PDB file of C-alpha atoms in Angstrom:
ATOM      1  CA  MET A   1       6.795 -86.369-153.228  1.00 92.00           C
ATOM      2  CA  ILE A   2       7.171 -84.737-149.868  1.00 96.00           C
ATOM      3  CA  TRP A   3       9.799 -82.106-150.648  1.00 97.00           C
ATOM      4  CA  LYS A   4       8.634 -78.591-151.460  1.00 96.00           C
ATOM      5  CA  ASP A   5      10.750 -75.583-152.424  1.00 96.00           C
ATOM      6  CA  GLU A   6       9.108 -73.659-149.565  1.00 95.00           C
ATOM      7  CA  TYR A   7      11.077 -75.880-147.158  1.00 97.00           C
ATOM      8  CA  LYS A   8      14.420 -74.460-148.393  1.00 97.00           C
ATOM      9  CA  ILE A   9      16.464 -72.649-145.749  1.00 97.00           C
ATOM     10  CA  GLY A  10      18.755 -70.957-148.284  1.00 97.00           C
ATOM     11  CA  VAL A  11      21.898 -73.001-147.627  1.00 97.00           C
ATOM     12  CA  GLU A  12      22.574 -75.237-150.582  1.00 97.00           C
ATOM     13  CA  LEU A  13      24.229 -78.160-148.815  1.00 97.00           C
ATOM     14  CA  VAL A  14      21.484 -78.365-146.199  1.00 97.00           C
ATOM     15  CA  ASP A  15      18.671 -77.953-148.746  1.00 98.00           C
ATOM     16  CA  SER A  16      19.989 -80.695-150.997  1.00 98.00           C
ATOM     17  CA  GLN A  17      20.381 -83.005-147.993  1.00 98.00           C
ATOM     18  CA  HIS A  18      16.863 -82.206-146.785  1.00 98.00           C
ATOM     19  CA  GLU A  19      15.542 -83.039-150.223  1.00 98.00           C
ATOM     20  CA  GLU A  20      17.332 -86.401-150.156  1.00 97.00           C
ATOM     21  CA  LEU A  21      16.082 -87.080-146.642  1.00 97.00           C
ATOM     22  CA  PHE A  22      12.501 -86.429-147.684  1.00 98.00           C
ATOM     23  CA  LYS A  23      12.959 -88.700-150.681  1.00 97.00           C
ATOM     24  CA  ARG A  24      14.045 -91.551-148.419  1.00 97.00           C
ATOM     25  CA  LEU A  25      11.232 -90.758-145.979  1.00 97.00           C
ATOM     26  CA  GLY A  26       8.811 -90.934-148.889  1.00 97.00           C
ATOM     27  CA  ASP A  27      10.089 -94.363-149.911  1.00 97.00           C
ATOM     28  CA  PHE A  28       9.684 -95.563-146.333  1.00 97.00           C
ATOM     29  CA  ILE A  29       6.098 -94.272-146.151  1.00 98.00           C
ATOM     30  CA  VAL A  30       5.138 -95.766-149.522  1.00 97.00           C
ATOM     31  CA  THR A  31       6.427 -99.113-148.292  1.00 97.00           C
ATOM     32  CA  VAL A  32       4.578 -98.866-144.979  1.00 97.00           C
ATOM     33  CA  ARG A  33       1.337 -98.055-146.793  1.00 96.00           C
ATOM     34  CA  SER A  34       1.768-100.709-149.475  1.00 96.00           C
ATOM     35  CA  ASP A  35      -0.355-103.793-149.836  1.00 93.00           C
ATOM     36  CA  GLN A  36       1.908-106.807-149.874  1.00 92.00           C
ATOM     37  CA  ASP A  37       2.686-110.082-148.180  1.00 92.00           C
ATOM     38  CA  LYS A  38       3.503-109.447-144.501  1.00 90.00           C
ATOM     39  CA  GLU A  39       6.974-111.014-144.581  1.00 93.00           C
ATOM     40  CA  GLU A  40       8.015-109.228-147.790  1.00 94.00           C
ATOM     41  CA  LYS A  41       6.608-106.001-146.453  1.00 95.00           C
ATOM     42  CA  ARG A  42       8.475-106.302-143.151  1.00 95.00           C
ATOM     43  CA  LYS A  43      11.790-106.754-145.008  1.00 95.00           C
ATOM     44  CA  GLU A  44      11.063-103.756-147.236  1.00 96.00           C
ATOM     45  CA  ILE A  45      10.059-101.636-144.245  1.00 97.00           C
ATOM     46  CA  GLU A  46      13.270-102.471-142.407  1.00 96.00           C
ATOM     47  CA  LYS A  47      15.329-101.795-145.535  1.00 96.00           C
ATOM     48  CA  THR A  48      13.749 -98.389-146.263  1.00 96.00           C
ATOM     49  CA  LEU A  49      13.769 -97.435-142.570  1.00 96.00           C
ATOM     50  CA  ASP A  50      17.489 -98.248-142.313  1.00 96.00           C
ATOM     51  CA  PHE A  51      18.214 -96.362-145.531  1.00 95.00           C
ATOM     52  CA  MET A  52      16.428 -93.321-144.175  1.00 95.00           C
ATOM     53  CA  GLY A  53      17.863 -93.715-140.675  1.00 95.00           C
ATOM     54  CA  GLU A  54      21.466 -93.804-141.876  1.00 97.00           C
ATOM     55  CA  TYR A  55      20.908 -90.631-143.860  1.00 97.00           C
ATOM     56  CA  VAL A  56      19.383 -88.941-140.809  1.00 97.00           C
ATOM     57  CA  VAL A  57      22.740 -89.484-139.063  1.00 97.00           C
ATOM     58  CA  THR A  58      24.781 -88.338-142.096  1.00 97.00           C
ATOM     59  CA  HIS A  59      22.668 -85.245-142.491  1.00 98.00           C
ATOM     60  CA  PHE A  60      22.493 -84.282-138.809  1.00 98.00           C
ATOM     61  CA  ASN A  61      26.295 -84.572-138.562  1.00 98.00           C
ATOM     62  CA  ALA A  62      26.816 -82.377-141.617  1.00 98.00           C
ATOM     63  CA  GLU A  63      24.270 -79.807-140.496  1.00 98.00           C
ATOM     64  CA  GLU A  64      25.702 -79.610-136.992  1.00 98.00           C
ATOM     65  CA  ALA A  65      29.243 -79.208-138.369  1.00 98.00           C
ATOM     66  CA  LEU A  66      27.959 -76.281-140.390  1.00 97.00           C
ATOM     67  CA  GLN A  67      26.206 -74.818-137.338  1.00 97.00           C
ATOM     68  CA  LYS A  68      29.458 -74.995-135.365  1.00 97.00           C
ATOM     69  CA  ARG A  69      31.481 -73.491-138.196  1.00 96.00           C
ATOM     70  CA  TYR A  70      29.212 -70.469-138.256  1.00 96.00           C
ATOM     71  CA  ASN A  71      28.846 -70.243-134.462  1.00 96.00           C
ATOM     72  CA  TYR A  72      25.125 -70.847-134.599  1.00 97.00           C
ATOM     73  CA  PRO A  73      23.843 -69.607-131.207  1.00 97.00           C
ATOM     74  CA  ASP A  74      21.153 -72.297-130.804  1.00 97.00           C
ATOM     75  CA  TYR A  75      23.574 -75.158-131.564  1.00 98.00           C
ATOM     76  CA  GLU A  76      23.276 -76.924-128.168  1.00 98.00           C
ATOM     77  CA  ASN A  77      19.494 -76.952-128.199  1.00 97.00           C
ATOM     78  CA  HIS A  78      19.370 -78.013-131.833  1.00 98.00           C
ATOM     79  CA  HIS A  79      21.886 -80.801-131.244  1.00 98.00           C
ATOM     80  CA  LYS A  80      19.678 -82.104-128.435  1.00 98.00           C
ATOM     81  CA  ILE A  81      16.639 -82.127-130.707  1.00 97.00           C
ATOM     82  CA  HIS A  82      18.639 -84.149-133.232  1.00 98.00           C
ATOM     83  CA  GLU A  83      19.849 -86.591-130.581  1.00 98.00           C
ATOM     84  CA  ASP A  84      16.318 -87.084-129.220  1.00 97.00           C
ATOM     85  CA  PHE A  85      15.035 -87.763-132.729  1.00 97.00           C
ATOM     86  CA  LYS A  86      17.745 -90.343-133.438  1.00 97.00           C
ATOM     87  CA  ALA A  87      16.896 -92.005-130.120  1.00 97.00           C
ATOM     88  CA  GLU A  88      13.223 -92.146-131.104  1.00 96.00           C
ATOM     89  CA  ILE A  89      14.027 -93.965-134.336  1.00 96.00           C
ATOM     90  CA  ALA A  90      16.203 -96.443-132.440  1.00 96.00           C
ATOM     91  CA  GLU A  91      13.437 -96.944-129.868  1.00 97.00           C
ATOM     92  CA  PHE A  92      10.886 -97.506-132.602  1.00 97.00           C
ATOM     93  CA  LYS A  93      13.019-100.191-134.280  1.00 96.00           C
ATOM     94  CA  LYS A  94      13.291-102.016-130.958  1.00 96.00           C
ATOM     95  CA  GLU A  95       9.568-101.800-130.178  1.00 97.00           C
ATOM     96  CA  TYR A  96       8.565-102.681-133.744  1.00 96.00           C
ATOM     97  CA  LYS A  97      10.384-105.989-133.344  1.00 95.00           C
ATOM     98  CA  GLU A  98       8.960-106.530-129.847  1.00 96.00           C
ATOM     99  CA  ASN A  99       5.450-105.860-131.223  1.00 95.00           C
ATOM    100  CA  ASP A 100       5.946-108.574-133.829  1.00 94.00           C
ATOM    101  CA  TYR A 101       6.124-106.042-136.658  1.00 94.00           C
ATOM    102  CA  ASP A 102       2.591-104.798-136.035  1.00 95.00           C
ATOM    103  CA  GLU A 103       1.206-102.855-139.037  1.00 95.00           C
ATOM    104  CA  ASP A 104      -0.742-100.277-137.049  1.00 95.00           C
ATOM    105  CA  PHE A 105       2.335 -99.596-134.933  1.00 97.00           C
ATOM    106  CA  VAL A 106       4.501 -98.716-137.940  1.00 97.00           C
ATOM    107  CA  LEU A 107       1.657 -96.759-139.590  1.00 97.00           C
ATOM    108  CA  GLU A 108       1.314 -94.669-136.435  1.00 98.00           C
ATOM    109  CA  PHE A 109       5.064 -94.056-136.202  1.00 98.00           C
ATOM    110  CA  SER A 110       5.445 -93.079-139.865  1.00 98.00           C
ATOM    111  CA  GLY A 111       2.516 -90.625-139.756  1.00 98.00           C
ATOM    112  CA  ARG A 112       3.975 -88.869-136.747  1.00 97.00           C
ATOM    113  CA  LEU A 113       7.439 -88.894-138.377  1.00 97.00           C
ATOM    114  CA  LEU A 114       6.126 -87.179-141.526  1.00 98.00           C
ATOM    115  CA  THR A 115       4.649 -84.247-139.615  1.00 98.00           C
ATOM    116  CA  TRP A 116       7.598 -83.980-137.247  1.00 98.00           C
ATOM    117  CA  LEU A 117      10.228 -83.878-140.007  1.00 97.00           C
ATOM    118  CA  ILE A 118       8.325 -81.353-142.091  1.00 98.00           C
ATOM    119  CA  ASN A 119       7.990 -79.062-139.081  1.00 98.00           C
ATOM    120  CA  HIS A 120      11.648 -79.527-138.158  1.00 98.00           C
ATOM    121  CA  VAL A 121      12.852 -78.600-141.645  1.00 97.00           C
ATOM    122  CA  ALA A 122      10.238 -75.958-142.508  1.00 97.00           C
ATOM    123  CA  SER A 123      10.297 -74.228-139.136  1.00 96.00           C
ATOM    124  CA  THR A 124      13.173 -75.128-136.770  1.00 96.00           C
ATOM    125  CA  ASP A 125      15.890 -75.332-139.434  1.00 97.00           C
ATOM    126  CA  GLN A 126      14.920 -71.993-141.005  1.00 97.00           C
ATOM    127  CA  ASP A 127      16.733 -70.161-138.204  1.00 96.00           C
ATOM    128  CA  ILE A 128      20.000 -71.834-139.241  1.00 97.00           C
ATOM    129  CA  GLY A 129      19.654 -70.455-142.753  1.00 97.00           C
ATOM    130  CA  GLU A 130      18.893 -66.986-141.448  1.00 96.00           C
ATOM    131  CA  HIS A 131      21.956 -67.056-139.197  1.00 97.00           C
ATOM    132  CA  ILE A 132      24.395 -68.452-141.760  1.00 96.00           C
ATOM    133  CA  ASN A 133      23.254 -66.053-144.463  1.00 96.00           C
ATOM    134  CA  SER A 134      23.547 -63.108-142.097  1.00 95.00           C
ATOM    135  CA  VAL A 135      27.157 -63.872-141.103  1.00 91.00           C
ATOM    136  CA  LYS A 136      28.513 -65.013-144.457  1.00 79.00           C
TER     137      LYS A 136
ATOM    138  CA  MET B   1     -12.246 -68.202-118.733  1.00 56.00           C
ATOM    139  CA  ASP B   2      -9.495 -65.703-119.431  1.00 68.00           C
ATOM    140  CA  VAL B   3      -9.148 -64.617-123.007  1.00 71.00           C
ATOM    141  CA  LYS B   4      -5.459 -63.762-122.696  1.00 76.00           C
ATOM    142  CA  TYR B   5      -4.450 -67.347-123.335  1.00 78.00           C
ATOM    143  CA  LEU B   6      -6.449 -67.520-126.551  1.00 87.00           C
ATOM    144  CA  ASN B   7      -4.057 -65.387-128.521  1.00 91.00           C
ATOM    145  CA  PRO B   8      -0.943 -67.587-128.182  1.00 94.00           C
ATOM    146  CA  ILE B   9      -2.999 -70.575-129.312  1.00 93.00           C
ATOM    147  CA  ILE B  10      -4.480 -68.719-132.265  1.00 95.00           C
ATOM    148  CA  ALA B  11      -1.053 -67.324-133.191  1.00 96.00           C
ATOM    149  CA  ALA B  12       0.476 -70.799-133.007  1.00 97.00           C
ATOM    150  CA  THR B  13      -2.307 -72.227-135.210  1.00 97.00           C
ATOM    151  CA  ASP B  14      -1.727 -69.510-137.819  1.00 97.00           C
ATOM    152  CA  SER B  15       2.038 -69.922-137.756  1.00 97.00           C
ATOM    153  CA  VAL B  16       2.101 -73.716-138.101  1.00 98.00           C
ATOM    154  CA  PHE B  17      -0.513 -73.796-140.870  1.00 98.00           C
ATOM    155  CA  GLU B  18       1.403 -71.135-142.770  1.00 97.00           C
ATOM    156  CA  THR B  19       4.833 -72.778-142.373  1.00 96.00           C
ATOM    157  CA  MET B  20       3.853 -76.364-142.928  1.00 96.00           C
ATOM    158  CA  LEU B  21       0.925 -76.136-145.296  1.00 97.00           C
ATOM    159  CA  SER B  22       1.185 -72.646-146.823  1.00 96.00           C
ATOM    160  CA  LEU B  23      -2.361 -72.028-145.597  1.00 97.00           C
ATOM    161  CA  LYS B  24      -3.688 -68.870-143.963  1.00 97.00           C
ATOM    162  CA  PRO B  25      -6.471 -69.850-141.518  1.00 97.00           C
ATOM    163  CA  GLU B  26      -9.196 -67.213-141.311  1.00 97.00           C
ATOM    164  CA  LYS B  27     -10.645 -66.922-137.836  1.00 95.00           C
ATOM    165  CA  GLY B  28     -14.416 -67.250-137.935  1.00 95.00           C
ATOM    166  CA  LYS B  29     -17.206 -67.886-135.495  1.00 93.00           C
ATOM    167  CA  MET B  30     -16.504 -68.223-131.769  1.00 93.00           C
ATOM    168  CA  SER B  31     -18.983 -69.886-129.443  1.00 92.00           C
ATOM    169  CA  VAL B  32     -19.186 -70.906-125.804  1.00 91.00           C
ATOM    170  CA  GLN B  33     -20.907 -74.191-124.936  1.00 90.00           C
ATOM    171  CA  GLU B  34     -21.302 -76.337-121.873  1.00 89.00           C
ATOM    172  CA  GLU B  35     -19.952 -79.399-123.633  1.00 90.00           C
ATOM    173  CA  LEU B  36     -17.670 -80.167-126.548  1.00 91.00           C
ATOM    174  CA  ILE B  37     -19.908 -81.751-129.125  1.00 90.00           C
ATOM    175  CA  THR B  38     -18.574 -81.939-132.637  1.00 91.00           C
ATOM    176  CA  ASP B  39     -19.704 -83.325-135.983  1.00 92.00           C
ATOM    177  CA  LYS B  40     -16.112 -83.410-137.212  1.00 96.00           C
ATOM    178  CA  GLU B  41     -14.664 -86.885-137.463  1.00 97.00           C
ATOM    179  CA  ALA B  42     -10.982 -86.402-136.581  1.00 97.00           C
ATOM    180  CA  ASN B  43     -10.291 -84.885-133.178  1.00 97.00           C
ATOM    181  CA  VAL B  44      -6.882 -84.307-131.640  1.00 98.00           C
ATOM    182  CA  ILE B  45      -7.021 -83.787-127.875  1.00 97.00           C
ATOM    183  CA  ILE B  46      -4.012 -82.202-126.194  1.00 97.00           C
ATOM    184  CA  GLY B  47      -4.102 -82.211-122.408  1.00 96.00           C
ATOM    185  CA  MET B  48      -2.582 -79.233-120.675  1.00 95.00           C
ATOM    186  CA  THR B  49      -1.211 -78.971-117.151  1.00 95.00           C
ATOM    187  CA  GLY B  50       0.415 -76.281-115.051  1.00 95.00           C
ATOM    188  CA  ASP B  51      -0.925 -72.730-114.882  1.00 93.00           C
ATOM    189  CA  ILE B  52      -3.679 -73.674-117.347  1.00 90.00           C
ATOM    190  CA  ARG B  53      -5.364 -77.013-116.818  1.00 91.00           C
ATOM    191  CA  GLY B  54      -7.642 -78.619-119.353  1.00 92.00           C
ATOM    192  CA  SER B  55      -7.519 -79.557-123.018  1.00 94.00           C
ATOM    193  CA  ILE B  56      -7.128 -78.036-126.414  1.00 95.00           C
ATOM    194  CA  VAL B  57      -9.035 -79.981-129.049  1.00 96.00           C
ATOM    195  CA  TYR B  58      -8.435 -79.639-132.776  1.00 98.00           C
ATOM    196  CA  SER B  59     -11.396 -80.930-134.801  1.00 97.00           C
ATOM    197  CA  PHE B  60     -11.206 -81.689-138.507  1.00 98.00           C
ATOM    198  CA  SER B  61     -13.665 -83.279-140.894  1.00 97.00           C
ATOM    199  CA  GLU B  62     -12.451 -86.579-142.340  1.00 97.00           C
ATOM    200  CA  GLU B  63     -12.256 -84.878-145.732  1.00 98.00           C
ATOM    201  CA  MET B  64      -9.990 -82.125-144.438  1.00 98.00           C
ATOM    202  CA  ALA B  65      -7.759 -84.477-142.458  1.00 98.00           C
ATOM    203  CA  LEU B  66      -7.234 -86.563-145.606  1.00 98.00           C
ATOM    204  CA  LYS B  67      -6.481 -83.426-147.653  1.00 98.00           C
ATOM    205  CA  VAL B  68      -4.002 -82.089-145.077  1.00 98.00           C
ATOM    206  CA  VAL B  69      -2.054 -85.351-144.881  1.00 98.00           C
ATOM    207  CA  ALA B  70      -2.188 -85.731-148.661  1.00 98.00           C
ATOM    208  CA  ALA B  71      -0.729 -82.215-148.984  1.00 98.00           C
ATOM    209  CA  MET B  72       2.082 -83.040-146.518  1.00 98.00           C
ATOM    210  CA  SER B  73       2.928 -86.444-147.960  1.00 98.00           C
ATOM    211  CA  GLY B  74       2.330 -85.786-151.647  1.00 97.00           C
ATOM    212  CA  MET B  75       0.348 -89.057-151.634  1.00 97.00           C
ATOM    213  CA  GLU B  76      -3.340 -89.824-151.985  1.00 97.00           C
ATOM    214  CA  MET B  77      -5.074 -90.577-148.679  1.00 98.00           C
ATOM    215  CA  ASP B  78      -8.456 -92.256-148.727  1.00 96.00           C
ATOM    216  CA  THR B  79      -9.069 -93.510-145.192  1.00 96.00           C
ATOM    217  CA  LEU B  80      -8.770 -92.069-141.725  1.00 97.00           C
ATOM    218  CA  ASP B  81      -6.192 -94.728-140.799  1.00 97.00           C
ATOM    219  CA  LYS B  82      -3.466 -94.724-138.147  1.00 97.00           C
ATOM    220  CA  PHE B  83      -1.063 -92.935-140.508  1.00 98.00           C
ATOM    221  CA  VAL B  84      -3.470 -90.027-141.079  1.00 98.00           C
ATOM    222  CA  THR B  85      -4.621 -89.713-137.469  1.00 98.00           C
ATOM    223  CA  SER B  86      -1.126 -89.814-136.088  1.00 98.00           C
ATOM    224  CA  ALA B  87       0.117 -87.243-138.628  1.00 98.00           C
ATOM    225  CA  MET B  88      -2.753 -84.970-137.519  1.00 98.00           C
ATOM    226  CA  GLY B  89      -2.002 -85.753-133.880  1.00 98.00           C
ATOM    227  CA  GLU B  90       1.557 -84.550-134.325  1.00 98.00           C
ATOM    228  CA  LEU B  91       0.241 -81.363-135.978  1.00 98.00           C
ATOM    229  CA  GLY B  92      -1.880 -80.684-132.888  1.00 98.00           C
ATOM    230  CA  ASN B  93       1.139 -81.453-130.718  1.00 98.00           C
ATOM    231  CA  ILE B  94       3.326 -78.963-132.616  1.00 98.00           C
ATOM    232  CA  ILE B  95       0.741 -76.178-132.506  1.00 98.00           C
ATOM    233  CA  SER B  96       0.132 -76.712-128.794  1.00 98.00           C
ATOM    234  CA  GLY B  97       3.868 -76.824-128.052  1.00 97.00           C
ATOM    235  CA  LYS B  98       4.321 -73.532-129.852  1.00 97.00           C
ATOM    236  CA  ALA B  99       1.376 -72.092-127.910  1.00 96.00           C
ATOM    237  CA  THR B 100       3.032 -72.956-124.573  1.00 96.00           C
ATOM    238  CA  VAL B 101       5.996 -70.798-125.610  1.00 96.00           C
ATOM    239  CA  GLY B 102       3.620 -67.888-126.246  1.00 95.00           C
ATOM    240  CA  LEU B 103       1.802 -68.538-122.976  1.00 95.00           C
ATOM    241  CA  SER B 104       5.117 -68.582-121.102  1.00 95.00           C
ATOM    242  CA  GLU B 105       5.787 -65.080-122.440  1.00 93.00           C
ATOM    243  CA  GLN B 106       2.606 -64.115-120.601  1.00 91.00           C
ATOM    244  CA  ASP B 107       3.968 -65.759-117.439  1.00 93.00           C
ATOM    245  CA  LEU B 108       1.706 -68.775-117.841  1.00 93.00           C
ATOM    246  CA  GLU B 109       3.821 -71.916-117.481  1.00 96.00           C
ATOM    247  CA  CYS B 110       2.173 -74.969-118.990  1.00 95.00           C
ATOM    248  CA  ASP B 111       3.064 -78.431-120.173  1.00 97.00           C
ATOM    249  CA  ILE B 112       1.306 -80.567-122.727  1.00 97.00           C
ATOM    250  CA  VAL B 113       0.807 -84.314-122.833  1.00 97.00           C
ATOM    251  CA  PRO B 114       0.979 -86.558-125.931  1.00 97.00           C
ATOM    252  CA  PRO B 115      -2.013 -86.328-128.264  1.00 97.00           C
ATOM    253  CA  GLN B 116      -5.110 -88.458-127.891  1.00 96.00           C
ATOM    254  CA  ILE B 117      -6.987 -88.960-131.135  1.00 97.00           C
ATOM    255  CA  VAL B 118     -10.713 -89.577-131.242  1.00 96.00           C
ATOM    256  CA  THR B 119     -12.464 -90.407-134.508  1.00 96.00           C
ATOM    257  CA  GLY B 120     -16.081 -91.107-135.334  1.00 93.00           C
ATOM    258  CA  LYS B 121     -19.366 -89.374-136.017  1.00 87.00           C
ATOM    259  CA  GLU B 122     -21.047 -87.017-133.571  1.00 84.00           C
ATOM    260  CA  ILE B 123     -18.577 -87.064-130.796  1.00 88.00           C
ATOM    261  CA  ASN B 124     -19.034 -85.645-127.322  1.00 88.00           C
ATOM    262  CA  ILE B 125     -15.668 -85.048-125.726  1.00 85.00           C
ATOM    263  CA  THR B 126     -16.361 -84.856-122.021  1.00 79.00           C
ATOM    264  CA  SER B 127     -14.078 -82.942-119.760  1.00 78.00           C
ATOM    265  CA  GLU B 128     -14.048 -81.396-116.325  1.00 79.00           C
ATOM    266  CA  ALA B 129     -14.355 -77.918-117.762  1.00 84.00           C
ATOM    267  CA  ASP B 130     -17.369 -75.827-116.891  1.00 83.00           C
ATOM    268  CA  SER B 131     -17.542 -74.506-120.404  1.00 87.00           C
ATOM    269  CA  VAL B 132     -15.912 -74.924-123.774  1.00 92.00           C
ATOM    270  CA  LEU B 133     -14.854 -72.110-126.058  1.00 92.00           C
ATOM    271  CA  MET B 134     -14.806 -73.121-129.715  1.00 93.00           C
ATOM    272  CA  VAL B 135     -13.149 -71.100-132.469  1.00 95.00           C
ATOM    273  CA  ASN B 136     -13.755 -71.967-136.095  1.00 97.00           C
ATOM    274  CA  PHE B 137     -11.052 -71.427-138.726  1.00 97.00           C
ATOM    275  CA  ASN B 138     -11.482 -71.529-142.462  1.00 98.00           C
ATOM    276  CA  THR B 139      -8.815 -72.539-144.970  1.00 98.00           C
ATOM    277  CA  GLU B 140      -8.574 -73.550-148.611  1.00 97.00           C
ATOM    278  CA  LEU B 141      -8.559 -77.186-147.512  1.00 97.00           C
ATOM    279  CA  GLY B 142     -11.659 -76.812-145.350  1.00 97.00           C
ATOM    280  CA  ASP B 143     -12.660 -75.449-141.971  1.00 96.00           C
ATOM    281  CA  PHE B 144     -11.630 -76.745-138.573  1.00 98.00           C
ATOM    282  CA  ASP B 145     -12.357 -75.946-134.935  1.00 97.00           C
ATOM    283  CA  VAL B 146     -10.016 -75.293-132.047  1.00 96.00           C
ATOM    284  CA  SER B 147     -11.754 -75.789-128.706  1.00 94.00           C
ATOM    285  CA  PHE B 148     -10.563 -74.871-125.249  1.00 92.00           C
ATOM    286  CA  ALA B 149     -11.970 -76.873-122.387  1.00 91.00           C
ATOM    287  CA  ILE B 150     -10.281 -75.108-119.508  1.00 85.00           C
ATOM    288  CA  LYS B 151     -10.944 -75.833-115.844  1.00 80.00           C
TER     289      LYS B 151
END
C-alpha cells in the first residue's frame, strides 16, 4: 500500500481522507500495471480512475472548507494547486480517449501522479496541519 | 561556475528525499568534467532557464530507481518502464522546483521545464555547458548523482 503514517499531518479528518485517497490511487495503479485483455483493462482503468477522481473532489472540498474555517493563510495558493490538479486529471481522461487508450500513456500518467500526490500530502499539506494545530 | 547555486539544489535534494522517502542522502564525491557521462541507467534531465541556464540531471542506477518507486508505491517494480521513469521524472521535477525557490532567495530567478528522461547504458548527455559539476549522494537505497551542466 501507498499510505504511510509519516504522511499524517495531525488532523484526523484530513489524515483519514488522505489514507482513503491513497487506497484508491493504489487500486488505480494496480489496474494500470495489470496484465489483462485490453478491453477489460480499459474498463477497469476508467472505473478505478473515476473512483479515485471523485474522491479527489470530495477530499479537496473538505480540506479547503477546513482551511477556510481556520483562516489558513495559504488558502488561495493551495486552492489553485488543487484546481490545477483536478484539471490535469480531466485533461488526462480526454487525451487517454484521444490516444485510443494507449498503455504507455496511462503508465506515464499514473507514475507521475504517484510521486505528485505523495509530495503534495507529505510536504505541501503538512503546513495545514501545523497551522490548524497552532490555532486550535 | 558559481558555487552559490549549488546549495539550494543540495538542500532541495535532502529535503525531498527526507519527506518523501524518509532517506537522508549523504553528500559524497564532487567532480568537474567536460562532459556528462554516466553509467547510471535512469537519468532525469531538468532544463533551467532565466538567471541560470542549463540543466540539472539526476542519475540513478536501474536498481535504485526500481527500489525508490517500489518504496513509494508499496508495490514490486521489476522493469524500468514508463511508470517507473515518469515517477522518477516527477521526483526530479519536485526537487528542481524546490531548488528554484531557494535560488530566488539568492536573487536568482529561474524557471524549469518538464523532465526529459533518458535511459540506457553508458549515456553521454551532451549540453552546451563548458563543464559539468557532478555531486554523488549515498542513501540506504543506493547512490545517485546530481549533475549541473550550466552555461
